[in-house]
JSON list of C-alpha atoms and ligand atoms in Angstrom, two decimals:
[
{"chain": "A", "resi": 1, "resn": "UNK", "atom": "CA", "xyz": [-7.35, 23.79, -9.42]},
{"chain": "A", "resi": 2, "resn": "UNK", "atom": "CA", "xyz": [-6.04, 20.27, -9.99]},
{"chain": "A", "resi": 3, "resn": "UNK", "atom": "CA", "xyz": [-5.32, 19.99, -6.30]},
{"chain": "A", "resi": 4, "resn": "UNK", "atom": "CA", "xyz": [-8.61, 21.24, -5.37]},
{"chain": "A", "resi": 5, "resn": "UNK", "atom": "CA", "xyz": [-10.16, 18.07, -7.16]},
{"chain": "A", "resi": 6, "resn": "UNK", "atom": "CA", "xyz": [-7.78, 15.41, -5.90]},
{"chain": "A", "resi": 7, "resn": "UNK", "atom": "CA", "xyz": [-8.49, 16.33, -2.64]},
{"chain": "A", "resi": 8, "resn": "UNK", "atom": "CA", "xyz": [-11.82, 16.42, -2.81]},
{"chain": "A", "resi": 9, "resn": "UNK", "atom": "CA", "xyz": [-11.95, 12.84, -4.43]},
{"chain": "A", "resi": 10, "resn": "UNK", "atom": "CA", "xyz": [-12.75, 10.24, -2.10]},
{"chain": "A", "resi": 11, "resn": "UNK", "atom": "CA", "xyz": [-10.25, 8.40, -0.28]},
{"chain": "A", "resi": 12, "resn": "UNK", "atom": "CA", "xyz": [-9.69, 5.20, -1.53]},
{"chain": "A", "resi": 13, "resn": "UNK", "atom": "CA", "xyz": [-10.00, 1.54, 0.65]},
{"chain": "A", "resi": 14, "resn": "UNK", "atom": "CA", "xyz": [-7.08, -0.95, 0.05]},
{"chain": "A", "resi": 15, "resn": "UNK", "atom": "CA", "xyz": [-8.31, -3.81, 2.39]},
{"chain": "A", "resi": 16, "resn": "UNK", "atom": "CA", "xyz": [-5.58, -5.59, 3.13]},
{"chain": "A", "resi": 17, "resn": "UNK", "atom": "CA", "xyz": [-5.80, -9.79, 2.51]},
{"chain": "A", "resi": 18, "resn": "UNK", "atom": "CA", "xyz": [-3.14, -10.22, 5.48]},
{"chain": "A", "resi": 19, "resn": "UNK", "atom": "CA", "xyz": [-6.58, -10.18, 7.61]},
{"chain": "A", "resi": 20, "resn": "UNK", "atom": "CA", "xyz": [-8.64, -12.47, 5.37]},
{"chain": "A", "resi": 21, "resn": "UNK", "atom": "CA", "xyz": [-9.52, -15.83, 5.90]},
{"chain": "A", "resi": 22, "resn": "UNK", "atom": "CA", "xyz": [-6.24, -17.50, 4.10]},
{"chain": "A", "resi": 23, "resn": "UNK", "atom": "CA", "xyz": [-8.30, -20.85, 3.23]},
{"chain": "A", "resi": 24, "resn": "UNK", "atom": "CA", "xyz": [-10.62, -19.12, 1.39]},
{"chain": "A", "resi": 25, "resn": "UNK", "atom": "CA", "xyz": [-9.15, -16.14, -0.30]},
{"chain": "A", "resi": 26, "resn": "UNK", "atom": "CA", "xyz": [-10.52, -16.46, -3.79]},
{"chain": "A", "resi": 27, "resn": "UNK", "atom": "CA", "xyz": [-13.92, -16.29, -1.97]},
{"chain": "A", "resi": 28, "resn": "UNK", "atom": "CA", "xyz": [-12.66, -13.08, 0.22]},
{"chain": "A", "resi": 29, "resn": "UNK", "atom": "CA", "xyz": [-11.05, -11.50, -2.55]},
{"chain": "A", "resi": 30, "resn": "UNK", "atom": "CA", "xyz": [-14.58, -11.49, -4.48]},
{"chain": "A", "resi": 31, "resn": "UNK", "atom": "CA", "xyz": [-16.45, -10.67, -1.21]},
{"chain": "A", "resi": 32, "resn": "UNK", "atom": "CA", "xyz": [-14.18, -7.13, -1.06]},
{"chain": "A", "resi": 33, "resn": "UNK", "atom": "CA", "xyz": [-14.61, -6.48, -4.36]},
{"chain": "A", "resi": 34, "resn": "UNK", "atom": "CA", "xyz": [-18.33, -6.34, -3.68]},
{"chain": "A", "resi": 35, "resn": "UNK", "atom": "CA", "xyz": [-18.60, -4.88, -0.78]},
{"chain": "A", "resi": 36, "resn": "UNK", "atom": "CA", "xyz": [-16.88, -1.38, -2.82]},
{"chain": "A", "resi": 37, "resn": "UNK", "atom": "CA", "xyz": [-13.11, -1.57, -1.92]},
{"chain": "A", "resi": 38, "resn": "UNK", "atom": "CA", "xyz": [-10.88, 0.23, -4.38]},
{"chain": "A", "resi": 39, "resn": "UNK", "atom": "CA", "xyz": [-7.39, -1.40, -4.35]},
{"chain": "A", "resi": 40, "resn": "UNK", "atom": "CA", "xyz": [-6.75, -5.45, -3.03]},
{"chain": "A", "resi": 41, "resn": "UNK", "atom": "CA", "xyz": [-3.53, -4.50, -0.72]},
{"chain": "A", "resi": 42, "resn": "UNK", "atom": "CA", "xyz": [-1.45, -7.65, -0.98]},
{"chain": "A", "resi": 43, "resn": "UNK", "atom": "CA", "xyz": [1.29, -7.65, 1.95]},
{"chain": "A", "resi": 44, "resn": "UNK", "atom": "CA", "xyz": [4.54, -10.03, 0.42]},
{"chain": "A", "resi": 45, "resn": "UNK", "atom": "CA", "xyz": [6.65, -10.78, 3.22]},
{"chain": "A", "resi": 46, "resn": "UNK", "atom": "CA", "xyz": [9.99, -13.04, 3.18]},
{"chain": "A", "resi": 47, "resn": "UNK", "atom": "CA", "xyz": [10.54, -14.12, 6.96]},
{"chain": "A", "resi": 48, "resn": "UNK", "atom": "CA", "xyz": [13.98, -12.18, 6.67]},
{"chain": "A", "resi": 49, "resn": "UNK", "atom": "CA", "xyz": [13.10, -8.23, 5.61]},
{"chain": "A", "resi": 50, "resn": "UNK", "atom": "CA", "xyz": [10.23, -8.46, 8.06]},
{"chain": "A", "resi": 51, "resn": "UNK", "atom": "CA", "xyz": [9.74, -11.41, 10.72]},
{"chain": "A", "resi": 52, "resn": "UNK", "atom": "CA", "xyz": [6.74, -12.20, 8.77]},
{"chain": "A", "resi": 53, "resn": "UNK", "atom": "CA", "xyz": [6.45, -15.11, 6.04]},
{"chain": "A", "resi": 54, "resn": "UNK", "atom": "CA", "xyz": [3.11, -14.76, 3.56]},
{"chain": "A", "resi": 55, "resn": "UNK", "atom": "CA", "xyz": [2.31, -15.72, 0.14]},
{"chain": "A", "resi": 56, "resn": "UNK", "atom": "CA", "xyz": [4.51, -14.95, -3.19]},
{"chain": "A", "resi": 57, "resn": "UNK", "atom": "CA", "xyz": [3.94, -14.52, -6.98]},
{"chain": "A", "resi": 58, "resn": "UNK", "atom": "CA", "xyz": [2.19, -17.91, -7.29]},
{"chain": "A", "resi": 59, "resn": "UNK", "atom": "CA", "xyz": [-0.20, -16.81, -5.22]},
{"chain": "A", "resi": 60, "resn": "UNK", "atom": "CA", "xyz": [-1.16, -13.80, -6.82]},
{"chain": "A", "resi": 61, "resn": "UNK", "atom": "CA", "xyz": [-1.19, -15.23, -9.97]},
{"chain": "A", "resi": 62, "resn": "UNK", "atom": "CA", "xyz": [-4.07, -17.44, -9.13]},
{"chain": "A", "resi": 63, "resn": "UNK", "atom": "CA", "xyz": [-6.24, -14.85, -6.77]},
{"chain": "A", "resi": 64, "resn": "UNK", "atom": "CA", "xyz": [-5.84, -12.40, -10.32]},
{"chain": "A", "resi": 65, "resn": "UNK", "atom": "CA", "xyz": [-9.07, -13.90, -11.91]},
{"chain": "A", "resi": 66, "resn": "UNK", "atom": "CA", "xyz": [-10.72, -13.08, -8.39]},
{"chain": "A", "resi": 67, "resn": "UNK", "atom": "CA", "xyz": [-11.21, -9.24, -9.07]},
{"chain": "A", "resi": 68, "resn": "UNK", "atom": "CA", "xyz": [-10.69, -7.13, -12.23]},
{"chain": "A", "resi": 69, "resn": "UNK", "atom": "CA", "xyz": [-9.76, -3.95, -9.50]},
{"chain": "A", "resi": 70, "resn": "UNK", "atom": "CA", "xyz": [-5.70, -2.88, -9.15]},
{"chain": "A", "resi": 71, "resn": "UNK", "atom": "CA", "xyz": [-3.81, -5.23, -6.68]},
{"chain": "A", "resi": 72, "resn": "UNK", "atom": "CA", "xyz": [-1.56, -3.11, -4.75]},
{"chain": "A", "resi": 73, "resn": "UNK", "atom": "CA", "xyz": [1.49, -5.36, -3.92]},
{"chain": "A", "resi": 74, "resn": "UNK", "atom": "CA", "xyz": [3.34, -4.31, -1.07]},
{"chain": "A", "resi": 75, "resn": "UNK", "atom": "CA", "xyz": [6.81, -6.20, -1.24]},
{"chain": "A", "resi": 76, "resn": "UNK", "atom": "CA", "xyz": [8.54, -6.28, 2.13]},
{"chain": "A", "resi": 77, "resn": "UNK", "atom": "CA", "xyz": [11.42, -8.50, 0.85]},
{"chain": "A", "resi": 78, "resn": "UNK", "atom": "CA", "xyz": [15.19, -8.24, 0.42]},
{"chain": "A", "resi": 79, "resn": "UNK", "atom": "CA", "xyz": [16.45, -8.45, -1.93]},
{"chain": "A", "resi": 80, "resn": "UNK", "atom": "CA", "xyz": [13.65, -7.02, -4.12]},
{"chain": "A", "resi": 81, "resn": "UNK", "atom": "CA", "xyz": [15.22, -6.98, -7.76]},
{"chain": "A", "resi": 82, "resn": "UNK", "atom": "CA", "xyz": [14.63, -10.34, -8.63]},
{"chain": "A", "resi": 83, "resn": "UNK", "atom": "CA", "xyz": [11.34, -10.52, -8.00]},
{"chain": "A", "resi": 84, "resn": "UNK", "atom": "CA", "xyz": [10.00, -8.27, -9.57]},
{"chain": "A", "resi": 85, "resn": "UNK", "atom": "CA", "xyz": [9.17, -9.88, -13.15]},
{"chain": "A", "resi": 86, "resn": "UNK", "atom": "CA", "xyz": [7.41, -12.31, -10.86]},
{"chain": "A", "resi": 87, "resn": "UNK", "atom": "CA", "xyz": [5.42, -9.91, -9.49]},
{"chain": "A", "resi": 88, "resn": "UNK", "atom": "CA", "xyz": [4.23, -8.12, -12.53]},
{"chain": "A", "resi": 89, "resn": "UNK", "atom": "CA", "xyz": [3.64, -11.14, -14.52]},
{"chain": "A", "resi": 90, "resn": "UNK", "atom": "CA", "xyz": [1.64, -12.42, -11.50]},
{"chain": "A", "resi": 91, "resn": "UNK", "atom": "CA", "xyz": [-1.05, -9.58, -12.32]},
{"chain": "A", "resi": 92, "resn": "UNK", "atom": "CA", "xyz": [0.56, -6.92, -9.84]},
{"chain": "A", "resi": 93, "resn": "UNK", "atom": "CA", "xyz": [-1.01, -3.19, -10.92]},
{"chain": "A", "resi": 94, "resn": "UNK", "atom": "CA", "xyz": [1.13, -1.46, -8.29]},
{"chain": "A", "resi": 95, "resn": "UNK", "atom": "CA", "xyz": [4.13, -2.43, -6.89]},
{"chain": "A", "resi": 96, "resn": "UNK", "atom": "CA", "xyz": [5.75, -1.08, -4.09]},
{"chain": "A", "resi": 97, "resn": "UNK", "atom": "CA", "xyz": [9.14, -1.60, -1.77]},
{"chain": "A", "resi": 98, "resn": "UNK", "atom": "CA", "xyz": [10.99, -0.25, 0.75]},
{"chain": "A", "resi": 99, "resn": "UNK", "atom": "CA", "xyz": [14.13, 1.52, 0.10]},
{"chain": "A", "resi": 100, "resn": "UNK", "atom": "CA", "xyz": [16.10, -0.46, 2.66]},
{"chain": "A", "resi": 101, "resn": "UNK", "atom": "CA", "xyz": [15.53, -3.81, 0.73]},
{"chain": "A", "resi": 102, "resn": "UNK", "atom": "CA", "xyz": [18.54, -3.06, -1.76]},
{"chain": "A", "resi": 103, "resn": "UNK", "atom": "CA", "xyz": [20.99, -0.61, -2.33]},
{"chain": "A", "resi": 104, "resn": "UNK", "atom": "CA", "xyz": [19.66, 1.21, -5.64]},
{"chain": "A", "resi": 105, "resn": "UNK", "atom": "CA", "xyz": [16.03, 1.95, -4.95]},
{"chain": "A", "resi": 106, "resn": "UNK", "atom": "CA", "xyz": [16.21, 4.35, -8.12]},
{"chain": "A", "resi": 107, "resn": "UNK", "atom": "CA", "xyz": [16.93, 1.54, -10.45]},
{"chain": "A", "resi": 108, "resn": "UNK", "atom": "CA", "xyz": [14.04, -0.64, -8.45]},
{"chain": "A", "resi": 109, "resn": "UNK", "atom": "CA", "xyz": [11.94, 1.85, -9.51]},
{"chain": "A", "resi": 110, "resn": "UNK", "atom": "CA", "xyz": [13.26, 1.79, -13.50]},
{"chain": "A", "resi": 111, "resn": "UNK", "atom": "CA", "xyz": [13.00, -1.70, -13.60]},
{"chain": "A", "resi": 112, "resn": "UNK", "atom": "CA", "xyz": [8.63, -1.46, -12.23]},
{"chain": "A", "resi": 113, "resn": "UNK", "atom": "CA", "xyz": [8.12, 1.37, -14.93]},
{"chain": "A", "resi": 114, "resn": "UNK", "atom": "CA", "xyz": [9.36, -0.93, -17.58]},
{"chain": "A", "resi": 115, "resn": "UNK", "atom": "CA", "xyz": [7.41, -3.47, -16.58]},
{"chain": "A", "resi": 116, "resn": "UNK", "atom": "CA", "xyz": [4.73, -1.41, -17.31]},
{"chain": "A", "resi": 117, "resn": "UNK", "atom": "CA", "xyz": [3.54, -1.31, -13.76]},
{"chain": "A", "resi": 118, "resn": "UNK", "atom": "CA", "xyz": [2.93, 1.35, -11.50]},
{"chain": "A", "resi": 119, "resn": "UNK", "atom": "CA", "xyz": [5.86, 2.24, -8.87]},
{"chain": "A", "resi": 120, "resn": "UNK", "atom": "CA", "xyz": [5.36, 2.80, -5.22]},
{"chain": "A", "resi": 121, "resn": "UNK", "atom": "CA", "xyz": [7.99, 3.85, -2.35]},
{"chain": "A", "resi": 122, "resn": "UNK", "atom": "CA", "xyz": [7.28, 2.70, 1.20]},
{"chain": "A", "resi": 123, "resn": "UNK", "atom": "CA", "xyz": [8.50, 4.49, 4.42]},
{"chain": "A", "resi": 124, "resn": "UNK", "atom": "CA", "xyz": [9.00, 2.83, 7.05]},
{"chain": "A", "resi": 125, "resn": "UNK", "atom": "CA", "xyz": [7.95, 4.22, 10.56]},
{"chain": "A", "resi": 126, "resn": "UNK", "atom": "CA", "xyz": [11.58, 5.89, 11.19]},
{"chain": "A", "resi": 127, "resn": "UNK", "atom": "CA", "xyz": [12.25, 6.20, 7.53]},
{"chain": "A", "resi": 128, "resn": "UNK", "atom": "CA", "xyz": [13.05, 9.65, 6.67]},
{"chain": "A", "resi": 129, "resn": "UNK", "atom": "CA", "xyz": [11.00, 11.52, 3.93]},
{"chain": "A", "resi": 130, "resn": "UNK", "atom": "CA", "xyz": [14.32, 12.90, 2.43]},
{"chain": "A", "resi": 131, "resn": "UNK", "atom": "CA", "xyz": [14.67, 9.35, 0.74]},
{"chain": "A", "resi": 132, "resn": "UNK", "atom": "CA", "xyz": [11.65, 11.18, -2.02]},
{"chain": "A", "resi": 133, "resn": "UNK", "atom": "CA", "xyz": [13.51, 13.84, -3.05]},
{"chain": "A", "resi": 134, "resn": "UNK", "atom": "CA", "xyz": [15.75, 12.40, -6.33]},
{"chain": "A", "resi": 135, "resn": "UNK", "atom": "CA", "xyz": [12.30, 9.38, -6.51]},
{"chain": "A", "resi": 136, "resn": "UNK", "atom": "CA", "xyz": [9.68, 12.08, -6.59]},
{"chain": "A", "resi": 137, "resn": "UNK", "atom": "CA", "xyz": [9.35, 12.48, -10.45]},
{"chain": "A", "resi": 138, "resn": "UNK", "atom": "CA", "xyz": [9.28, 8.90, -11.29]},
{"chain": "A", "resi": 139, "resn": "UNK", "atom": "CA", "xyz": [7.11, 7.40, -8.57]},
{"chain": "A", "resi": 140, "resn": "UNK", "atom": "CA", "xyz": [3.27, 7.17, -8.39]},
{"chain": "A", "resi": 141, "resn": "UNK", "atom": "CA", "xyz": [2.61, 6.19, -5.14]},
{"chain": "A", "resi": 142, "resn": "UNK", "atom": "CA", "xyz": [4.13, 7.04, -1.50]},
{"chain": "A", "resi": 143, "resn": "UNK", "atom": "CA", "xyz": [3.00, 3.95, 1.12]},
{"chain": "A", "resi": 144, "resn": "UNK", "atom": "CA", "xyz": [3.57, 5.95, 4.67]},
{"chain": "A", "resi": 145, "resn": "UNK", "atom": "CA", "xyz": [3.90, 2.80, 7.63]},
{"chain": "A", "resi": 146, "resn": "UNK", "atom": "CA", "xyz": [1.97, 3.74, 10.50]},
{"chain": "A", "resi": 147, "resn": "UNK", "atom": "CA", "xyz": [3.33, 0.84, 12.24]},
{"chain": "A", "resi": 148, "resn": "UNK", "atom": "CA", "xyz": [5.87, -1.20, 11.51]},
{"chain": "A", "resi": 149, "resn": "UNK", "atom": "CA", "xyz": [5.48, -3.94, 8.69]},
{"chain": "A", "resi": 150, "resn": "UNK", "atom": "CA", "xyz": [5.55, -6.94, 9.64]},
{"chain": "A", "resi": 151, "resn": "UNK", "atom": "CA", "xyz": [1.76, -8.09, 10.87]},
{"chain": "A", "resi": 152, "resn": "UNK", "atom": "CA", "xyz": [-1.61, -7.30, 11.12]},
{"chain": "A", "resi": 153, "resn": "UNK", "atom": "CA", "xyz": [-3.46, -5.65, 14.35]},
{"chain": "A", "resi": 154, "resn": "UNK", "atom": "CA", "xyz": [-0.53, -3.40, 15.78]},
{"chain": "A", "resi": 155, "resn": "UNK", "atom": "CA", "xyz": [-1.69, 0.20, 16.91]},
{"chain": "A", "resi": 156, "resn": "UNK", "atom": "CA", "xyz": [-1.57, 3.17, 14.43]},
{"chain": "A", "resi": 157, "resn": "UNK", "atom": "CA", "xyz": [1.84, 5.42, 15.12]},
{"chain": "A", "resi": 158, "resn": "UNK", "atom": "CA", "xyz": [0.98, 8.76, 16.06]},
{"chain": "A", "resi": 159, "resn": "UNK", "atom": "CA", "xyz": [4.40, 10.49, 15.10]},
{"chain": "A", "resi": 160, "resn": "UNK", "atom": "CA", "xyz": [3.35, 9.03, 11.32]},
{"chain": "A", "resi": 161, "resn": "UNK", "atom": "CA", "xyz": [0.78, 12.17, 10.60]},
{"chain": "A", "resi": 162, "resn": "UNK", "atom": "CA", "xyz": [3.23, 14.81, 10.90]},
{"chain": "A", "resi": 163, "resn": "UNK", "atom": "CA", "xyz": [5.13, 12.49, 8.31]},
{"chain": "A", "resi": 164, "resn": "UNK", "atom": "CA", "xyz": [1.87, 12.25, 6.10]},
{"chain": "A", "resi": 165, "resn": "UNK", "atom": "CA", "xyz": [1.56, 15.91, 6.08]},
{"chain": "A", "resi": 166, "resn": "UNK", "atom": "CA", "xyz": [5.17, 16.67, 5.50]},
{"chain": "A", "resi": 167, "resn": "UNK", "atom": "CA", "xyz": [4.57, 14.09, 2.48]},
{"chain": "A", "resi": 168, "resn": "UNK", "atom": "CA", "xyz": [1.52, 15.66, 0.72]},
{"chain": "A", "resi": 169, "resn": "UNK", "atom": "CA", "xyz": [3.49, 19.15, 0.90]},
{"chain": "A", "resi": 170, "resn": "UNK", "atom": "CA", "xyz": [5.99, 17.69, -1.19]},
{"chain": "A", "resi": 171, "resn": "UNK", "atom": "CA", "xyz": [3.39, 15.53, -3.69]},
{"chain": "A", "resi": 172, "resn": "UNK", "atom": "CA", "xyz": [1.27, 19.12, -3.98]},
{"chain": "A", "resi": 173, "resn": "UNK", "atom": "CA", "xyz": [4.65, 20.79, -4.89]},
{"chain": "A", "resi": 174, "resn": "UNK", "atom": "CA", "xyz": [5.57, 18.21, -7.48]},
{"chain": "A", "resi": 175, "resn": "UNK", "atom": "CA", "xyz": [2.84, 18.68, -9.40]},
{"chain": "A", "resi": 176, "resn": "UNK", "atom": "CA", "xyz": [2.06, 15.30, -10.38]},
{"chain": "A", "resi": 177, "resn": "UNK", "atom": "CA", "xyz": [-0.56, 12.61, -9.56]},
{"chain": "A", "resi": 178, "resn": "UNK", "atom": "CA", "xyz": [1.10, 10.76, -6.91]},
{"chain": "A", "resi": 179, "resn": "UNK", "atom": "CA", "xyz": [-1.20, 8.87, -4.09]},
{"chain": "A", "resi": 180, "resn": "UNK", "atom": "CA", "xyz": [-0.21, 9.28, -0.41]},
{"chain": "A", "resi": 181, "resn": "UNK", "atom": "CA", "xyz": [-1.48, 5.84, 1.24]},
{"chain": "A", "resi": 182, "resn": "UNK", "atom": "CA", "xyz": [-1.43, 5.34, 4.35]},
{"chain": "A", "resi": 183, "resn": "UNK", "atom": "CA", "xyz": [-1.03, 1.23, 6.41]},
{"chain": "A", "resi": 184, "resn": "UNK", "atom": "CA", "xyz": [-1.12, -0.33, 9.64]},
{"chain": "A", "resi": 185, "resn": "UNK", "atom": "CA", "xyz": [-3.64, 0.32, 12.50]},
{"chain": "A", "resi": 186, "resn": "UNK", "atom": "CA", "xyz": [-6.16, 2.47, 10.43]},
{"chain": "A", "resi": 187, "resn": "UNK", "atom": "CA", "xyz": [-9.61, 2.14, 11.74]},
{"chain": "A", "resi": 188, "resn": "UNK", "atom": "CA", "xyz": [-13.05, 4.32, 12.45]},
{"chain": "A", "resi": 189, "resn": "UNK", "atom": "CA", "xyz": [-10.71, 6.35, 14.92]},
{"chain": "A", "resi": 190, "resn": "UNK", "atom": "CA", "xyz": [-7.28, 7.15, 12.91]},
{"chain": "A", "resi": 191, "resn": "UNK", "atom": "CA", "xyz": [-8.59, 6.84, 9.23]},
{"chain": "A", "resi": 192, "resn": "UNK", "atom": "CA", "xyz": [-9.71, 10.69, 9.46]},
{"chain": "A", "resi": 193, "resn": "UNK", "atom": "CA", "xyz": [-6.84, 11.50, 11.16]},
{"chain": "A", "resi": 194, "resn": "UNK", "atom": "CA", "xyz": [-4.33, 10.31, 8.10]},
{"chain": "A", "resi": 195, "resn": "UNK", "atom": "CA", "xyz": [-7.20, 11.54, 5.19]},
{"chain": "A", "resi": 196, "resn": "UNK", "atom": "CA", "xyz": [-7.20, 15.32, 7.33]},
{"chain": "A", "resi": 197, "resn": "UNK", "atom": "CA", "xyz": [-3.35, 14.25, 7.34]},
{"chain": "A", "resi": 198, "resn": "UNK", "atom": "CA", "xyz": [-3.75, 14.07, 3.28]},
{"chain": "A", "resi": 199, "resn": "UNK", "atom": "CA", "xyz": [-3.73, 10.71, 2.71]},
{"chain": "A", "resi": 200, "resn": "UNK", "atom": "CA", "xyz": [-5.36, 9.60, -0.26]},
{"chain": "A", "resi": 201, "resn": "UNK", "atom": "CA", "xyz": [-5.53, 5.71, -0.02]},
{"chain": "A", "resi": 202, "resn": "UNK", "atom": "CA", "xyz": [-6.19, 3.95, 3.04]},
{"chain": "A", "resi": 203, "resn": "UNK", "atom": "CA", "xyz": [-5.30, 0.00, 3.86]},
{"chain": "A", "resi": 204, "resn": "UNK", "atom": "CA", "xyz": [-7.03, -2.01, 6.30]},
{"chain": "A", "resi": 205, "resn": "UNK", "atom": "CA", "xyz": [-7.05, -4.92, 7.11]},
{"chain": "A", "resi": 206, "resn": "UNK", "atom": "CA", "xyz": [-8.17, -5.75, 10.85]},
{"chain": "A", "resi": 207, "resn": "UNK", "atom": "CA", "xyz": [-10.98, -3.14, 10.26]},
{"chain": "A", "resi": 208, "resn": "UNK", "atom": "CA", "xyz": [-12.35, -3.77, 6.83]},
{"chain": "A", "resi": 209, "resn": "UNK", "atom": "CA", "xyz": [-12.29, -8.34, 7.84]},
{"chain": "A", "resi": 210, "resn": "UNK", "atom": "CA", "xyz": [-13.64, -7.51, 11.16]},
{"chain": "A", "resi": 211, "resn": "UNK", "atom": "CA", "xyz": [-16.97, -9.56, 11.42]},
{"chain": "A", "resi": 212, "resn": "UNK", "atom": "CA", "xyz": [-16.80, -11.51, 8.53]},
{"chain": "A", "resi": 213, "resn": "UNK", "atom": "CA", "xyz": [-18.14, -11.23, 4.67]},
{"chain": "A", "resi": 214, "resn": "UNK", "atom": "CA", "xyz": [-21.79, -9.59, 5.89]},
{"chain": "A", "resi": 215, "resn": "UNK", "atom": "CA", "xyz": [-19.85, -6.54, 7.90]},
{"chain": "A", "resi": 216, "resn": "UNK", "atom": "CA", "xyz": [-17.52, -5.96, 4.80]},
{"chain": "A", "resi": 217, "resn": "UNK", "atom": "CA", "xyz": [-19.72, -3.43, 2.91]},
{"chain": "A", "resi": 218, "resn": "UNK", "atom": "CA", "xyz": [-20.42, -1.39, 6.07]},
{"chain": "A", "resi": 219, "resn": "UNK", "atom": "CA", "xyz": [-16.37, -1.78, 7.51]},
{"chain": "A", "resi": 220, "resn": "UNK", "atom": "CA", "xyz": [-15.55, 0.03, 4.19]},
{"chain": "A", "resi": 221, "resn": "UNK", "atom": "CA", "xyz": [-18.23, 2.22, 4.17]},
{"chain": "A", "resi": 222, "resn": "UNK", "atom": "CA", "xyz": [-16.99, 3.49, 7.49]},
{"chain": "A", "resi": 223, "resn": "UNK", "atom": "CA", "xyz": [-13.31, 3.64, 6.30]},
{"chain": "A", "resi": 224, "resn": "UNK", "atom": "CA", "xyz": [-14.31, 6.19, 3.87]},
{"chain": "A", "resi": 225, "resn": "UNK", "atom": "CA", "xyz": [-15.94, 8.57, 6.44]},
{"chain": "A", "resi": 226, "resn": "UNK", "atom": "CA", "xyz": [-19.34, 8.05, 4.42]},
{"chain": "B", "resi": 1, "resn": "LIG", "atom": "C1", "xyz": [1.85, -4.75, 7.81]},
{"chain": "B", "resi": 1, "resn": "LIG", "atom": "C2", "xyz": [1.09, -4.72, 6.51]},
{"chain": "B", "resi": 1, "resn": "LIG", "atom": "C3", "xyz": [-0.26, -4.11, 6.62]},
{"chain": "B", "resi": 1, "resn": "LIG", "atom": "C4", "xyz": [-1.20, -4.81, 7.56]},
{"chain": "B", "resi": 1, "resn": "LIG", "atom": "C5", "xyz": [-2.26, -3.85, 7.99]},
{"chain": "B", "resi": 1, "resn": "LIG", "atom": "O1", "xyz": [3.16, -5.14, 7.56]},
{"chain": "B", "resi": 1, "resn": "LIG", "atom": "O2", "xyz": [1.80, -3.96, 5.56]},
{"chain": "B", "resi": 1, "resn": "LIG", "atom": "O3", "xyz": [-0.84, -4.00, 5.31]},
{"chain": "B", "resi": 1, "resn": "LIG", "atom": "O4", "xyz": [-1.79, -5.95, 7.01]},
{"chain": "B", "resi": 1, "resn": "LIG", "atom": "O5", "xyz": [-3.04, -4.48, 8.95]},
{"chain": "B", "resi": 1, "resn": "LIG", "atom": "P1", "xyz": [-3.99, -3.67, 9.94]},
{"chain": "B", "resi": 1, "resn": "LIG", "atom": "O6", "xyz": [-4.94, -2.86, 9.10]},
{"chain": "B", "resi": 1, "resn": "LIG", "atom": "O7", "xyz": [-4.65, -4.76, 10.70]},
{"chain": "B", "resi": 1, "resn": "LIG", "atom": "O8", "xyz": [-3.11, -2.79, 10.80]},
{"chain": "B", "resi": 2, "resn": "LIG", "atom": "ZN1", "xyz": [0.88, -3.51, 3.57]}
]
């Protein structure tokens, strides 16, 4: 019965601020928030994890006043540990990593629930899912990448929804409230592909900037299949 509802729920939209205008990201931040996103996806990347430098826990510290919704902060850095105070402090809701990043992902995870924050795994395109099986009953949140991190714009993975479905088997049999969320290349095309999939959070960041602040409302709108 429980299932029945949470899949029924709407998906949420996590646009993701990699796309926004980076001068003006206060501004965009607000403009999202408006426009009826769920989640602010905030993509952390450390020019050595990924081949990708963006913005750290300063950053997010001052964008927090910008939007009282959950900031879902996607780390792809290594090593991961020490930055995770930073993070939380910052005004991170959700923090996730990738298992790669350090060598105990199961203490990674410890260390976000203590923080008071919630905890999200990431898998990578070739990742396997049997990483979940001893993080399953202490995470909230599985981030599947349907490309790999790194940047903005690539094309959505195909071989990712067989990994999505494999996923929400294993949430359903758990039992407990986890979000499947989906990132990289979602648009009007492959968004109902990964929510049929059972995805249950969507980023996008290409698709939900695309025509600046007027085209938001409508770019999410879409995104959600309404
Ligand atoms: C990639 C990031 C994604 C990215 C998505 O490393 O994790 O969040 O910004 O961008 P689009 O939606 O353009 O594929
Ligand atoms: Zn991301």
């Amino acid at each position: 019965m429980v299932e029945a509802v949470a899949h029924s729920a709407p998906v949420k939209i996590a646009p993701s601020i990699l796309s926004a205008d980076f001068a003006r990201l206060g501004e965009e931040i607000r403009a999202i928030d408006a426009a009826g996103c769920d989640w602010i996806h905030v993509d952390v990347m450390d020019g050595h994890f990924v081949p990708n430098i963006t913005i750290g826990p300063g950053v997010v510290k001052s964008l927090r006043p910008h939007s009282a919704k959950p900031f879902d902060v996607h780390l792809m850095i290594a090593p991961v540990d020490p930055f995770l105070d930073a993070f939380a402090e910052a005004g991170a809701d959700i923090i996730s990593f990738h298992p790669e990043a350090g060598p105990h992902p199961h203490r990674t995870v410890q260390r976000i629930k203590s923080l008071g924050k919630q905890a999200g795994i990431v898998l990578n395109p070739a990742t396997p899912v049997d990483v979940l099986d001893y993080l399953i009953d202490d995470i909230d949140l599985v981030l599947v990448m349907s490309v790999n991190p790194g940047f903005g714009g690539q094309s959505f993975i195909d071989s990712q929804l067989r990994k999505i479905e494999d996923i929400r088997r294993r949430i359903d049999a758990s039992g407990r409230a986890i979000e499947l969320e989906v990132d990289g290349g979602i648009d009007a095309n492959t968004a109902p592909r990964a929510i049929a999939a059972g995805a249950t959070a969507l980023v996008a960041g290409t698709a939900t900037f695309r025509g600046g602040p007027d085209a938001y409302a409508a770019n999410i709108q879409m995104l959600r299949g309404a």
